[in-house]
Short mmCIF file of C-alpha atoms and ligand atoms in Angstrom, two decimals:
data_model
loop_
_atom_site.label_atom_id
_atom_site.label_comp_id
_atom_site.label_asym_id
_atom_site.label_seq_id
_atom_site.Cartn_x
_atom_site.Cartn_y
_atom_site.Cartn_z
CA MET A 29 27.65 -28.60 -4.76
CA SER A 30 28.81 -25.36 -7.21
CA VAL A 31 27.81 -22.14 -5.49
CA PRO A 32 26.47 -19.21 -7.42
CA SER A 33 29.06 -17.06 -8.87
CA LEU A 34 28.01 -13.36 -6.32
CA PRO A 35 29.58 -10.36 -5.16
CA ALA A 36 31.25 -10.54 -2.46
CA GLU A 37 28.67 -9.49 0.41
CA LEU A 38 25.85 -11.41 -1.15
CA ALA A 39 28.64 -14.11 -0.81
CA ALA A 40 29.26 -13.69 2.57
CA LEU A 41 25.23 -13.16 3.51
CA ARG A 42 25.46 -16.95 1.76
CA GLU A 43 27.91 -18.05 4.14
CA THR A 44 26.09 -16.60 7.46
CA ALA A 45 23.25 -18.45 6.17
CA VAL A 46 24.98 -21.57 5.71
CA SER A 47 25.81 -21.43 8.55
CA VAL A 48 23.10 -20.47 10.44
CA LEU A 49 21.17 -24.31 9.07
CA ARG A 50 24.13 -26.24 10.01
CA GLY A 51 23.69 -24.48 13.77
CA ASN A 52 20.32 -25.61 13.93
CA ASP A 53 21.34 -28.24 12.00
CA LEU A 54 19.95 -32.11 14.83
CA GLY A 55 21.06 -34.83 12.50
CA ASP A 56 18.30 -35.25 9.28
CA ILE A 57 16.12 -32.71 11.04
CA THR A 58 16.59 -28.74 11.25
CA ARG A 59 15.15 -27.26 14.46
CA PRO A 60 13.55 -23.16 12.89
CA SER A 61 15.86 -21.70 15.40
CA PRO A 62 18.15 -22.74 18.41
CA THR A 63 16.03 -21.62 21.53
CA LEU A 64 12.40 -20.42 20.53
CA TYR A 65 11.67 -23.58 18.57
CA PRO A 66 13.83 -26.58 19.26
CA HIS A 67 11.73 -29.44 17.76
CA GLN A 68 11.22 -30.22 13.95
CA TRP A 69 8.12 -28.66 12.51
CA LEU A 70 6.37 -29.47 8.99
CA TRP A 71 6.44 -26.57 6.92
CA ASP A 72 9.45 -25.43 8.76
CA SER A 73 11.49 -28.75 7.46
CA CYS A 74 9.53 -27.91 3.95
CA PHE A 75 11.39 -24.49 3.35
CA ILE A 76 14.53 -25.73 4.80
CA ALA A 77 14.93 -28.59 2.72
CA ILE A 78 14.11 -26.23 -0.74
CA GLY A 79 17.45 -24.08 0.61
CA LEU A 80 19.59 -27.00 1.77
CA ARG A 81 19.09 -28.58 -1.79
CA HIS A 82 21.59 -26.26 -2.99
CA LEU A 83 23.68 -27.68 -0.36
CA ASP A 84 23.19 -31.31 -0.18
CA PRO A 85 20.36 -32.80 -1.93
CA GLN A 86 20.76 -35.90 -0.24
CA ARG A 87 20.33 -34.04 3.21
CA ALA A 88 17.67 -32.13 1.80
CA ALA A 89 16.17 -35.44 1.26
CA ALA A 90 16.45 -36.61 4.21
CA GLU A 91 15.28 -33.57 6.44
CA ILE A 92 12.02 -34.24 3.86
CA LEU A 93 11.60 -38.06 4.71
CA SER A 94 12.13 -37.35 8.84
CA LEU A 95 8.70 -35.97 8.67
CA LEU A 96 7.42 -39.70 7.99
CA ARG A 97 9.00 -40.40 11.11
CA GLY A 98 6.35 -38.44 13.10
CA GLN A 99 2.93 -40.09 10.56
CA TRP A 100 0.52 -41.53 12.71
CA PRO A 101 -1.37 -45.00 11.38
CA ASN A 102 -4.24 -42.52 10.10
CA GLY A 103 -1.92 -40.81 7.45
CA MET A 104 -1.58 -37.52 9.93
CA ILE A 105 1.48 -36.19 9.51
CA PRO A 106 1.82 -33.89 13.08
CA HIS A 107 2.46 -30.29 12.81
CA VAL A 108 5.48 -30.70 15.02
CA ILE A 109 7.94 -33.82 15.78
CA PHE A 110 9.51 -33.90 19.06
CA ALA A 111 13.15 -34.16 18.85
CA GLU A 112 15.27 -35.05 22.03
CA THR A 113 16.24 -31.99 23.36
CA THR A 114 15.77 -30.51 27.34
CA ASN A 115 15.55 -26.98 25.13
CA PHE A 116 11.95 -25.77 26.49
CA TYR A 117 9.26 -25.56 24.26
CA HIS A 118 6.32 -23.76 25.69
CA ALA A 119 3.39 -26.45 23.14
CA GLY A 120 5.66 -29.26 24.21
CA PRO A 121 4.94 -33.05 24.69
CA GLN A 122 3.22 -32.17 27.76
CA ARG A 123 -0.21 -30.25 26.77
CA TRP A 124 -0.84 -32.83 23.97
CA ARG A 125 -0.15 -36.49 25.32
CA CYS A 126 -0.80 -37.65 21.82
CA ASP A 127 0.83 -41.13 22.88
CA ARG A 128 -1.94 -41.83 24.89
CA VAL A 129 -3.85 -42.05 21.60
CA THR A 130 -1.47 -43.55 19.12
CA THR A 131 1.99 -44.11 18.32
CA THR A 132 3.81 -42.33 15.17
CA ALA A 133 6.36 -44.46 13.08
CA GLY A 134 8.99 -43.55 14.51
CA GLY A 135 7.89 -43.80 17.87
CA ALA A 136 8.88 -39.81 18.44
CA GLN A 137 6.38 -37.53 20.07
CA SER A 138 4.16 -35.25 17.90
CA THR A 139 1.51 -33.08 18.20
CA GLY A 140 -1.58 -33.88 17.41
CA VAL A 141 -2.42 -30.98 14.66
CA THR A 142 -0.95 -30.53 11.04
CA GLN A 143 0.52 -28.01 9.18
CA PRO A 144 0.24 -26.62 5.58
CA PRO A 145 1.09 -29.41 3.31
CA MET A 146 4.41 -28.16 1.55
CA ILE A 147 6.02 -31.70 1.57
CA ALA A 148 5.13 -32.87 -2.08
CA GLU A 149 6.31 -29.24 -3.48
CA ALA A 150 9.58 -29.04 -1.49
CA ALA A 151 10.05 -33.36 -2.80
CA VAL A 152 10.00 -31.47 -6.23
CA ARG A 153 12.73 -29.20 -5.85
CA VAL A 154 15.06 -31.22 -3.79
CA GLY A 155 13.98 -34.21 -6.91
CA ALA A 156 15.30 -31.38 -9.46
CA MET A 157 18.58 -31.59 -7.90
CA MET A 158 19.13 -35.19 -8.15
CA SER A 159 20.29 -37.83 -10.90
CA ASP A 160 17.02 -39.71 -12.06
CA SER A 161 18.05 -42.75 -10.40
CA GLU A 162 18.54 -40.62 -7.08
CA ARG A 163 15.54 -38.99 -7.51
CA GLY A 164 13.38 -42.33 -8.41
CA GLU A 165 14.82 -43.86 -5.30
CA PHE A 166 14.16 -41.14 -2.94
CA TYR A 167 10.35 -40.63 -4.42
CA ARG A 168 9.66 -44.11 -3.77
CA ARG A 169 10.82 -43.81 -0.38
CA LEU A 170 8.69 -40.70 0.10
CA PHE A 171 5.33 -41.53 -2.13
CA PRO A 172 3.74 -44.08 0.01
CA GLY A 173 3.87 -42.12 3.23
CA LEU A 174 2.81 -39.06 1.37
CA LEU A 175 0.09 -40.37 -0.43
CA ARG A 176 -1.35 -41.70 2.52
CA PHE A 177 -1.32 -37.77 4.26
CA HIS A 178 -3.31 -36.20 1.40
CA GLN A 179 -5.62 -38.75 1.73
CA TRP A 180 -6.04 -38.37 5.65
CA LEU A 181 -6.34 -34.60 4.59
CA TYR A 182 -9.45 -35.28 2.55
CA ASP A 183 -10.80 -38.42 4.73
CA GLU A 184 -10.72 -36.80 7.85
CA ARG A 185 -10.73 -33.03 7.02
CA ASP A 186 -12.74 -32.95 4.66
CA PRO A 187 -16.08 -34.84 5.86
CA ASP A 188 -18.77 -33.57 3.75
CA ASP A 189 -16.94 -34.15 0.21
CA ASP A 190 -16.59 -30.40 -0.60
CA GLY A 191 -13.34 -30.05 -1.26
CA LEU A 192 -12.39 -27.82 0.99
CA VAL A 193 -9.61 -29.08 4.20
CA SER A 194 -10.39 -27.87 7.56
CA LEU A 195 -8.48 -27.21 10.19
CA VAL A 196 -8.83 -27.19 14.17
CA HIS A 197 -6.52 -25.07 15.14
CA SER A 198 -4.50 -21.69 14.10
CA TRP A 199 -1.43 -23.22 14.68
CA GLU A 200 -2.47 -25.95 11.95
CA SER A 201 -2.10 -22.47 9.56
CA GLY A 202 1.34 -21.89 10.29
CA MET A 203 -0.07 -18.17 10.72
CA ASP A 204 -1.03 -18.79 14.45
CA ASN A 205 -1.81 -14.97 15.36
CA THR A 206 -3.63 -13.86 11.68
CA PRO A 207 -6.96 -11.88 12.34
CA THR A 208 -9.09 -14.60 10.40
CA TRP A 209 -8.07 -17.00 13.17
CA MET A 210 -8.30 -14.69 15.97
CA GLU A 211 -11.88 -13.53 15.52
CA ILE A 212 -12.75 -17.00 15.64
CA THR A 213 -10.83 -18.04 18.11
CA ARG A 214 -11.19 -15.34 20.89
CA PRO A 215 -14.69 -16.53 21.81
CA VAL A 216 -13.36 -19.75 22.93
CA ALA A 217 -11.00 -18.06 25.48
CA PRO A 218 -11.17 -19.35 28.69
CA LEU A 219 -13.21 -17.66 31.39
CA GLY A 220 -10.14 -16.17 33.25
CA VAL A 221 -8.93 -14.78 29.95
CA ARG A 222 -12.70 -12.95 29.55
CA ALA A 223 -12.82 -11.80 32.89
CA LEU A 224 -9.41 -10.22 32.62
CA ARG A 225 -9.66 -8.54 29.06
CA ARG A 226 -12.82 -7.04 30.44
CA VAL A 227 -10.87 -5.38 33.13
CA ASN A 228 -7.47 -4.84 30.18
CA GLY A 229 -5.79 -6.76 32.09
CA ASP A 230 -3.75 -9.12 29.12
CA ASP A 231 -0.73 -8.39 31.05
CA ALA A 232 -1.35 -9.97 34.26
CA LEU A 233 -0.86 -13.32 32.04
CA ASP A 234 2.42 -12.32 30.34
CA ALA A 235 4.26 -13.57 33.71
CA LEU A 236 2.74 -16.94 33.04
CA ARG A 237 3.82 -17.47 29.44
CA ARG A 238 7.12 -19.06 28.47
CA ASP A 239 7.74 -18.05 24.55
CA SER A 240 8.27 -14.51 24.99
CA LYS A 241 11.19 -15.41 27.58
CA GLU A 242 13.03 -15.74 23.79
CA VAL A 243 11.12 -13.09 22.31
CA PRO A 244 9.08 -9.58 23.51
CA SER A 245 5.56 -10.08 23.57
CA ASP A 246 4.66 -7.33 21.94
CA GLU A 247 6.26 -9.20 18.77
CA ARG A 248 4.18 -11.89 19.41
CA LEU A 249 0.75 -12.99 19.84
CA THR A 250 -1.19 -11.30 23.20
CA SER A 251 -1.30 -13.48 26.10
CA GLY A 252 -4.67 -13.99 26.24
CA ASP A 253 -4.69 -15.33 22.66
CA LEU A 254 -2.04 -17.70 23.45
CA PHE A 255 -3.82 -18.74 26.64
CA THR A 256 -7.04 -19.43 24.22
CA LEU A 257 -4.51 -21.47 21.57
CA TYR A 258 -3.80 -23.61 24.39
CA ARG A 259 -6.63 -24.31 25.81
CA ILE A 260 -8.22 -25.26 22.16
CA VAL A 261 -5.36 -27.89 22.76
CA ARG A 262 -7.03 -29.07 25.85
CA GLU A 263 -10.25 -29.58 23.67
CA LEU A 264 -8.68 -31.68 21.14
CA ARG A 265 -6.69 -33.71 23.35
CA ARG A 266 -10.07 -34.72 24.93
CA ALA A 267 -11.80 -35.12 21.42
CA HIS A 268 -8.72 -37.51 21.01
CA TYR A 269 -7.66 -35.71 18.26
CA ASN A 270 -10.31 -37.13 15.96
CA PHE A 271 -12.54 -34.70 13.59
CA ARG A 272 -15.74 -36.68 14.70
CA GLU A 273 -15.53 -35.62 17.97
CA ILE A 274 -14.35 -32.28 17.45
CA ARG A 275 -17.07 -31.30 15.29
CA ARG A 276 -19.40 -31.88 18.41
CA THR A 277 -16.92 -29.09 20.78
CA ILE A 278 -16.57 -25.46 20.79
CA VAL A 279 -13.36 -25.22 18.52
CA PRO A 280 -13.55 -23.48 15.95
CA LEU A 281 -13.22 -25.25 12.20
CA VAL A 282 -11.84 -23.22 9.24
CA GLN A 283 -11.48 -23.79 6.02
CA ASP A 284 -8.23 -21.96 5.66
CA VAL A 285 -7.81 -20.40 2.52
CA ALA A 286 -3.77 -20.43 2.14
CA PHE A 287 -3.76 -24.14 3.36
CA ASN A 288 -6.13 -25.09 0.45
CA ALA A 289 -4.44 -23.43 -2.04
CA ILE A 290 -0.86 -24.92 -0.89
CA LEU A 291 -3.16 -27.96 -0.77
CA VAL A 292 -4.18 -27.77 -4.53
CA ARG A 293 -0.62 -27.66 -5.66
CA ALA A 294 0.83 -30.20 -4.07
CA ASN A 295 -1.72 -32.35 -5.04
CA GLU A 296 -0.63 -31.66 -8.80
CA HIS A 297 3.25 -32.32 -7.43
CA LEU A 298 2.22 -35.72 -5.62
CA SER A 299 0.72 -36.57 -9.17
CA THR A 300 4.14 -35.68 -10.86
CA ILE A 301 5.79 -37.85 -8.32
CA ALA A 302 2.95 -41.01 -8.85
CA ALA A 303 4.22 -40.77 -12.63
CA GLU A 304 7.61 -40.48 -11.94
CA ILE A 305 7.83 -43.79 -10.19
CA GLY A 306 5.36 -45.54 -12.11
CA GLU A 307 2.61 -45.16 -9.51
CA VAL A 308 -1.28 -43.86 -9.31
CA ILE A 309 -2.81 -41.86 -8.05
CA PRO A 310 -6.39 -43.38 -6.75
CA ALA A 311 -9.39 -42.14 -8.50
CA ARG A 312 -10.81 -41.10 -5.15
CA LEU A 313 -7.61 -39.02 -4.15
CA ARG A 314 -8.27 -37.63 -7.69
CA ARG A 315 -11.72 -36.81 -7.90
CA SER A 316 -10.72 -34.73 -4.04
CA ALA A 317 -8.00 -32.87 -5.22
CA ARG A 318 -10.26 -31.74 -8.75
CA ARG A 319 -12.94 -30.60 -6.47
CA THR A 320 -10.68 -28.56 -4.18
CA ARG A 321 -9.46 -26.73 -6.89
CA GLU A 322 -12.61 -25.94 -8.17
CA ALA A 323 -14.25 -25.21 -4.11
CA MET A 324 -11.69 -22.28 -3.75
CA GLY A 325 -13.91 -20.35 -6.53
CA GLU A 326 -16.06 -20.41 -3.56
CA LEU A 327 -13.94 -18.43 -1.33
CA VAL A 328 -13.87 -14.90 -3.47
CA VAL A 329 -15.73 -11.94 -3.56
CA ASP A 330 -15.36 -8.70 -5.64
CA GLY A 331 -11.93 -10.61 -6.15
CA VAL A 332 -10.88 -11.08 -2.57
CA TYR A 333 -10.48 -14.61 -1.16
CA TYR A 334 -11.09 -15.39 2.14
CA SER A 335 -11.05 -18.32 4.65
CA ARG A 336 -14.59 -19.66 5.29
CA ASP A 337 -16.28 -20.80 8.50
CA PHE A 338 -16.92 -25.15 8.23
CA ARG A 339 -19.65 -25.01 10.23
CA THR A 340 -21.79 -21.88 8.97
CA ARG A 341 -20.35 -21.88 5.48
CA THR A 342 -19.80 -18.17 6.08
CA LEU A 343 -16.67 -16.60 4.66
CA LEU A 344 -14.50 -15.20 7.42
CA ARG A 345 -14.01 -11.40 5.59
CA HIS A 346 -10.45 -10.12 6.62
CA GLU A 347 -8.33 -9.69 4.12
CA THR A 348 -4.53 -10.94 5.00
CA ILE A 349 -2.14 -12.33 2.66
CA ALA A 350 -3.92 -15.67 3.68
CA GLY A 351 -5.89 -14.39 0.37
CA LEU A 352 -3.10 -14.43 -1.75
CA LEU A 353 -2.10 -17.59 -2.25
CA PRO A 354 -4.53 -18.65 -4.89
CA LEU A 355 -1.98 -17.07 -7.40
CA TYR A 356 0.78 -19.94 -5.81
CA ALA A 357 -1.56 -22.77 -6.89
CA GLY A 358 -2.65 -21.24 -9.79
CA VAL A 359 -6.62 -21.55 -9.61
CA VAL A 360 -6.97 -17.24 -9.73
CA PRO A 361 -9.01 -17.20 -12.64
CA GLU A 362 -6.96 -14.79 -16.10
CA ASP A 363 -9.19 -12.68 -16.26
CA ARG A 364 -9.03 -12.08 -12.44
CA VAL A 365 -4.86 -11.57 -11.98
CA ASP A 366 -4.28 -8.27 -12.76
CA GLU A 367 -6.59 -7.76 -10.29
CA MET A 368 -5.19 -9.63 -7.98
CA VAL A 369 -1.50 -8.13 -8.80
CA LYS A 370 -2.69 -4.38 -8.65
CA THR A 371 -3.62 -5.82 -5.10
CA ILE A 372 -0.29 -7.68 -3.94
CA THR A 373 2.02 -4.39 -5.56
CA SER A 374 -0.41 -1.47 -3.78
CA PRO A 375 0.82 0.16 -1.12
CA ARG A 376 -1.23 -1.81 1.18
CA TYR A 377 0.42 -4.90 0.91
CA TRP A 378 3.89 -3.90 -1.23
CA SER A 379 6.68 -2.25 0.57
CA ARG A 380 10.71 -2.46 -0.53
CA PHE A 381 11.19 -5.16 1.77
CA GLY A 382 8.37 -7.68 0.58
CA VAL A 383 4.92 -8.39 1.53
CA ALA A 384 3.07 -7.73 4.31
CA SER A 385 1.38 -10.47 5.98
CA VAL A 386 -1.63 -7.83 6.85
CA PRO A 387 -2.59 -5.13 4.52
CA LEU A 388 -1.05 -1.59 6.07
CA ASP A 389 -4.83 -0.01 6.72
CA ASP A 390 -6.07 -2.68 8.35
CA PRO A 391 -6.97 -1.13 12.30
CA ASN A 392 -5.19 -5.13 12.92
CA PHE A 393 -2.10 -4.19 10.96
CA LEU A 394 1.16 -3.68 13.72
CA PRO A 395 4.02 -3.91 11.98
CA ARG A 396 6.37 -5.87 14.31
CA CYS A 397 3.73 -8.11 15.85
CA TYR A 398 3.98 -11.75 14.25
CA TRP A 399 1.10 -13.02 12.04
CA GLN A 400 -0.70 -9.23 11.41
CA GLY A 401 1.27 -7.32 9.46
CA PRO A 402 5.30 -8.14 9.09
CA LEU A 403 6.36 -10.02 6.29
CA TRP A 404 8.35 -13.17 6.22
CA VAL A 405 10.33 -14.65 4.34
CA ASN A 406 8.52 -17.67 3.30
CA MET A 407 5.75 -16.14 1.93
CA ASN A 408 7.45 -13.53 -0.18
CA TRP A 409 9.05 -17.00 -1.46
CA LEU A 410 5.56 -18.53 -2.08
CA ILE A 411 3.64 -14.99 -3.77
CA ALA A 412 6.86 -14.81 -5.77
CA ASP A 413 6.36 -17.93 -7.64
CA GLY A 414 2.80 -17.40 -8.40
CA LEU A 415 3.38 -14.12 -9.78
CA GLU A 416 6.20 -15.91 -11.92
CA ARG A 417 4.01 -18.70 -12.91
CA TYR A 418 1.20 -15.75 -13.88
CA GLY A 419 4.16 -14.31 -16.22
CA ARG A 420 4.35 -11.38 -13.95
CA LEU A 421 8.04 -11.64 -14.00
CA ASP A 422 9.50 -7.95 -13.47
CA ALA A 423 7.10 -8.31 -9.75
CA ALA A 424 8.24 -11.71 -9.38
CA GLU A 425 11.92 -10.49 -9.38
CA ASP A 426 11.45 -7.13 -7.52
CA LEU A 427 10.15 -8.90 -4.94
CA ARG A 428 13.21 -11.84 -4.76
CA ARG A 429 15.25 -8.90 -4.92
CA ASN A 430 14.04 -6.76 -1.72
CA THR A 431 13.56 -10.04 0.36
CA VAL A 432 17.12 -10.58 -0.32
CA ASP A 433 17.81 -7.02 0.35
CA VAL A 434 15.56 -6.66 3.88
CA ILE A 435 17.96 -10.34 5.29
CA ALA A 436 20.43 -8.42 4.06
CA SER A 437 20.12 -5.46 6.14
CA SER A 438 20.54 -7.26 9.27
CA GLU A 439 22.71 -10.37 8.62
CA ALA A 440 20.49 -12.03 11.48
CA MET A 441 18.11 -14.32 9.58
CA PHE A 442 15.44 -12.68 11.60
CA GLU A 443 12.22 -14.77 12.15
CA TYR A 444 9.78 -11.89 10.41
CA TYR A 445 10.47 -7.95 9.37
CA SER A 446 8.38 -4.58 9.63
CA PRO A 447 7.47 -3.86 6.32
CA LEU A 448 7.36 -0.54 7.09
CA ASP A 449 11.45 -0.20 8.31
CA GLY A 450 12.95 -3.69 7.23
CA SER A 451 13.84 -4.14 10.99
CA GLY A 452 14.00 -7.55 12.09
CA ALA A 453 11.52 -9.30 14.64
CA GLY A 454 10.98 -12.71 16.55
CA SER A 455 13.43 -15.38 16.80
CA ASN A 456 17.04 -14.62 14.93
CA ARG A 457 19.02 -17.09 13.09
CA PHE A 458 16.04 -18.66 11.63
CA SER A 459 15.89 -21.62 9.48
CA TRP A 460 13.64 -20.81 6.80
CA THR A 461 15.07 -17.21 6.78
CA ALA A 462 18.20 -18.94 5.63
CA ALA A 463 17.40 -21.62 3.82
CA LEU A 464 15.26 -19.64 1.34
CA LEU A 465 17.76 -16.93 1.33
CA ILE A 466 19.81 -19.63 -0.39
CA ASP A 467 17.68 -20.34 -2.85
CA LEU A 468 16.81 -16.74 -3.65
CA LEU A 469 20.30 -16.32 -4.15
CA ALA A 470 20.43 -19.47 -6.29
CA ALA A 471 19.88 -18.76 -10.49
CA ASP A 472 17.45 -21.47 -10.86
CA HIS A 473 14.86 -21.25 -7.84
C1 9WN B 522 3.60 -22.80 17.07
C2 9WN B 522 8.00 -22.72 13.42
C3 9WN B 522 6.28 -22.46 13.91
C4 9WN B 522 6.08 -21.56 12.37
C5 9WN B 522 4.82 -21.44 12.38
C6 9WN B 522 5.27 -20.30 13.63
C7 9WN B 522 5.80 -20.34 14.79
C8 9WN B 522 4.42 -21.72 16.82
C9 9WN B 522 4.94 -20.88 17.77
O1 9WN B 522 6.66 -21.30 14.88
O2 9WN B 522 4.15 -21.27 15.22
O3 9WN B 522 3.22 -23.68 15.30
O4 9WN B 522 5.03 -21.69 18.77
O5 9WN B 522 4.52 -20.01 17.82
O6 9WN B 522 3.85 -19.25 13.25
O7 9WN B 522 4.74 -21.04 11.06
O8 9WN B 522 5.86 -23.13 11.68
O9 9WN B 522 9.35 -22.09 12.61
#
């Protein structure tokens, strides 16, 4: 593959990114990081493929196709497909026991929930780097499984046919401890957590958690929140991961704005893929896709987009980065775009490092804590794409340059960065940071 001609420091940074991806390569899948995340994650693999396409499009295609190994007979593609590894992961197969309810296409163990449907976007980006015949072959292998996944999202998760799919766990949103999800999740904390919380005893739980061995616990979600998320997994397991049963439990159900925004775009890409190989999208799915696009308009108040509680249909009024993704989806009405771009580029969100995951003036804001403030490279990438599609080319370019700069400032390829000083946090040698850096450095991102 041709390597872009770059100034020496950037060329060296790109080499570091390539070596991070090689180090995390497990054959035809890439783990998100060597220690903290030793398996395959759905949306991580998509962002990873978007970077890998510049190195080896066939390897990038394999990354995407390997997600189909985890597909359930009902069409779900799980958020984690467990790799054969002895490395410890805190929410491993023993928490889910999905093999009791189903088998996956490739026999691998998986979780029982999904993650943002970035597959079609990644596939189209990878396809763009291939010859017509290679692309046709790749799309033909991917299409049937991808179509079933989109159909599952509606059949299983939009039972009332209102166009918005519901999520059953914050891990499905990919933004685990974002304030929106934590507010609706905390009331179902296990009794022990609630009791300890009353005596301000989250610390007592710290010793019981395993994820904070790799990363300081104050850079991740609180122990109380983590144990609440484990509790929800238990409820999902008892409800056989079946939405009809889940909706009768205490599990919070959210029509997540970012997930649905990504779905809008994914539906469009799915149509592109279908058209290219002479397949047709079934009328029912076409209708659902139209509805999702329209229903995004129900999530907005005074120009701000929010997620919604599936049961009560009330908006969860937390402003977070999730509410900026309608720009990426292309659903923001033209007369509202200026206002949204102003919000994004205001100091509440925007710094010379990128876009904060929670506005800096929000009481929940913590600069180095996971999805509660730090900036994430995949979010910067999505928002830059949205700015570009609405013709805000300067802002898109600034954001991309700032993202490269913040990664360059430490070279460790961190999982996320403080929007206040650009310092890295979370895991390092993080695959999507490396992959998207490679994409940002290519001329044609
Ligand atoms: C749970 C792998 C994943 C990302 C998520 C991120 C984090 C997992 C965890 O890591 O979540 O899925 O164990 O904390 O929040 O977006 O896909 O990189």
